[in-house]
mmCIF file of C-alpha atoms in Angstrom:
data_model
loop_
_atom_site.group_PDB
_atom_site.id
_atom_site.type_symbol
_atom_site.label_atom_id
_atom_site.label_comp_id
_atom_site.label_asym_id
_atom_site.label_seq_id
_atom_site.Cartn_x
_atom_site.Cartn_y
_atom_site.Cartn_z
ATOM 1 C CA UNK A 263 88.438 123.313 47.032
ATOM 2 C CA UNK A 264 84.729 122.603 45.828
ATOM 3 C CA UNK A 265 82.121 125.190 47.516
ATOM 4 C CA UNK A 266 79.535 124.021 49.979
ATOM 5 C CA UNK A 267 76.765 124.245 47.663
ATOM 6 C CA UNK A 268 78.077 122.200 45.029
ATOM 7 C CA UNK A 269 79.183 119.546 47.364
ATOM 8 C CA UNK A 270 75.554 119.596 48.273
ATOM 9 C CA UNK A 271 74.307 119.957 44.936
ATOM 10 C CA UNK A 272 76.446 116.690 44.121
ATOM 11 C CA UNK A 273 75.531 114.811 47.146
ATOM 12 C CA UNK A 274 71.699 115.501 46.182
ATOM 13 C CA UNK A 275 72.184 114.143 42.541
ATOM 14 C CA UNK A 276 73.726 111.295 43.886
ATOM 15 C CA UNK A 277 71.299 110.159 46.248
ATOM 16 C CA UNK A 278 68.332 111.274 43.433
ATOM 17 C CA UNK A 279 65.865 112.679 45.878
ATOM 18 C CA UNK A 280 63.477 113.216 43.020
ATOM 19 C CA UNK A 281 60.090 112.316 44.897
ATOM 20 C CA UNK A 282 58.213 112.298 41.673
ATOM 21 C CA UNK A 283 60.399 109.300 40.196
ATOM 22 C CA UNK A 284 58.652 106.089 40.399
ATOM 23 C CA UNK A 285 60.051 103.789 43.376
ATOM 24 C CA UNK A 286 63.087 101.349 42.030
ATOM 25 C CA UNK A 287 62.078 97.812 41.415
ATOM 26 C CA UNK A 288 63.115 95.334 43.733
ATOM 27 C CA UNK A 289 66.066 93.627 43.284
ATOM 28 C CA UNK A 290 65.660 89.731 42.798
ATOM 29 C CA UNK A 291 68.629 87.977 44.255
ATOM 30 C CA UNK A 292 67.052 83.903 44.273
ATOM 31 C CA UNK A 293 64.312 81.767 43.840
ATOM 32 C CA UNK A 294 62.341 79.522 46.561
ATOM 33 C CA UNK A 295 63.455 76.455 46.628
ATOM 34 C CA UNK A 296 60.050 75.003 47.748
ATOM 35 C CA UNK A 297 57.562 77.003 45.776
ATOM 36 C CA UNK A 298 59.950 78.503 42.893
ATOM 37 C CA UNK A 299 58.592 82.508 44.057
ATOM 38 C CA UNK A 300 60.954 85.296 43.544
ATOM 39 C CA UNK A 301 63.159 85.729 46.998
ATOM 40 C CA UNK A 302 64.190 90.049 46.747
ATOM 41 C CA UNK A 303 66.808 91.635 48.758
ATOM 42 C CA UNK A 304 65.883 92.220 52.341
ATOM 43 C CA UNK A 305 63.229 89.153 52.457
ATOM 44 C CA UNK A 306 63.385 86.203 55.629
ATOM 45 C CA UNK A 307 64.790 83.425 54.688
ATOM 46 C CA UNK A 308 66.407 80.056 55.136
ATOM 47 C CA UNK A 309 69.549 79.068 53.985
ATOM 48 C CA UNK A 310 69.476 74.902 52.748
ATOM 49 C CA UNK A 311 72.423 74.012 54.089
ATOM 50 C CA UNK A 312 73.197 70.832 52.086
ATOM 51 C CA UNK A 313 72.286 72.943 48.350
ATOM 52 C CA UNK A 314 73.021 76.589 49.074
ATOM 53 C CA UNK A 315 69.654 77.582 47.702
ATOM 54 C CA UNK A 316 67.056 79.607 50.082
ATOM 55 C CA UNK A 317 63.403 78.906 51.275
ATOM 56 C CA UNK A 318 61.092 81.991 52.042
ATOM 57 C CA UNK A 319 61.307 82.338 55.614
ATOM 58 C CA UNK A 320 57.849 84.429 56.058
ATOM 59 C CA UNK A 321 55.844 81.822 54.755
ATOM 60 C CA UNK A 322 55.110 77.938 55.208
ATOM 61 C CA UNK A 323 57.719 77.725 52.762
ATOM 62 C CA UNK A 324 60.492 76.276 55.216
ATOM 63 C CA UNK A 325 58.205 73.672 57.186
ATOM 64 C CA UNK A 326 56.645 72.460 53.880
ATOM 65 C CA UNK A 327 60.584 72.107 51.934
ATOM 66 C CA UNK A 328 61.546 70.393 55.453
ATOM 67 C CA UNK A 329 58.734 68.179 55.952
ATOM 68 C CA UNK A 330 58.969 66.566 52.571
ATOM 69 C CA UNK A 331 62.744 66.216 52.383
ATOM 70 C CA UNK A 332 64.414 66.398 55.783
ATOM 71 C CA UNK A 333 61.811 64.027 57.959
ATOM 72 C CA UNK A 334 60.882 60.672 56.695
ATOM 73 C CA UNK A 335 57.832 59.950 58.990
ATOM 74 C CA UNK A 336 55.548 61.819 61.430
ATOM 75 C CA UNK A 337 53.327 60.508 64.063
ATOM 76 C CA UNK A 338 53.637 59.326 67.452
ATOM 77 C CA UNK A 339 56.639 57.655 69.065
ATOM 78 C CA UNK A 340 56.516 54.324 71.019
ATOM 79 C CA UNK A 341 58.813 52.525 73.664
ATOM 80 C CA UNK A 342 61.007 50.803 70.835
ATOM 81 C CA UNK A 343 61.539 54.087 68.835
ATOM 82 C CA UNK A 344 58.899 53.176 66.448
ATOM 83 C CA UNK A 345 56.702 56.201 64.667
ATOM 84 C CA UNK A 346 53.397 55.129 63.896
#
């Protein structure tokens, strides 16, 4: 049966609570789909359904990637369904 100080002593080297080591880099997991940015662990984002790829959800990112390829016209709508 291990002591209660080396349990500690384990658990401490295991979580590395050195506050003098430089902060880990972030981990990159995908890139925007709209503006080809680095998308790290923990960031917003959309999921493209169609693709599987992401858009940064924090920025105009998602509006921008849906206004060029989801919506074919913007404007205003008339009586016979017309956008002008």
């Amino acid at each position: 049966m291990e002591s209660r100080r080396h349990i500690r002593r384990r658990r401490c080297e295991m979580l590395n609570l050195d506050r003098f080591q430089p902060p880990a880099e972030p981990l990159t997991v995908a890139h925007c789909e709209w503006c080809g940015r680095e998308i790290y662990a923990g960031d917003e984002v959309f999921r493209i359904d169609d693709g599987g790829g992401f858009v940064h959800g924090e920025t105009d990112c998602a509006k921008d990637y849906a206004a060029e390829r989801v919506y074919d016209r913007y404007g205003y709508i008339s009586a016979q369904l017309d956008v002008e």
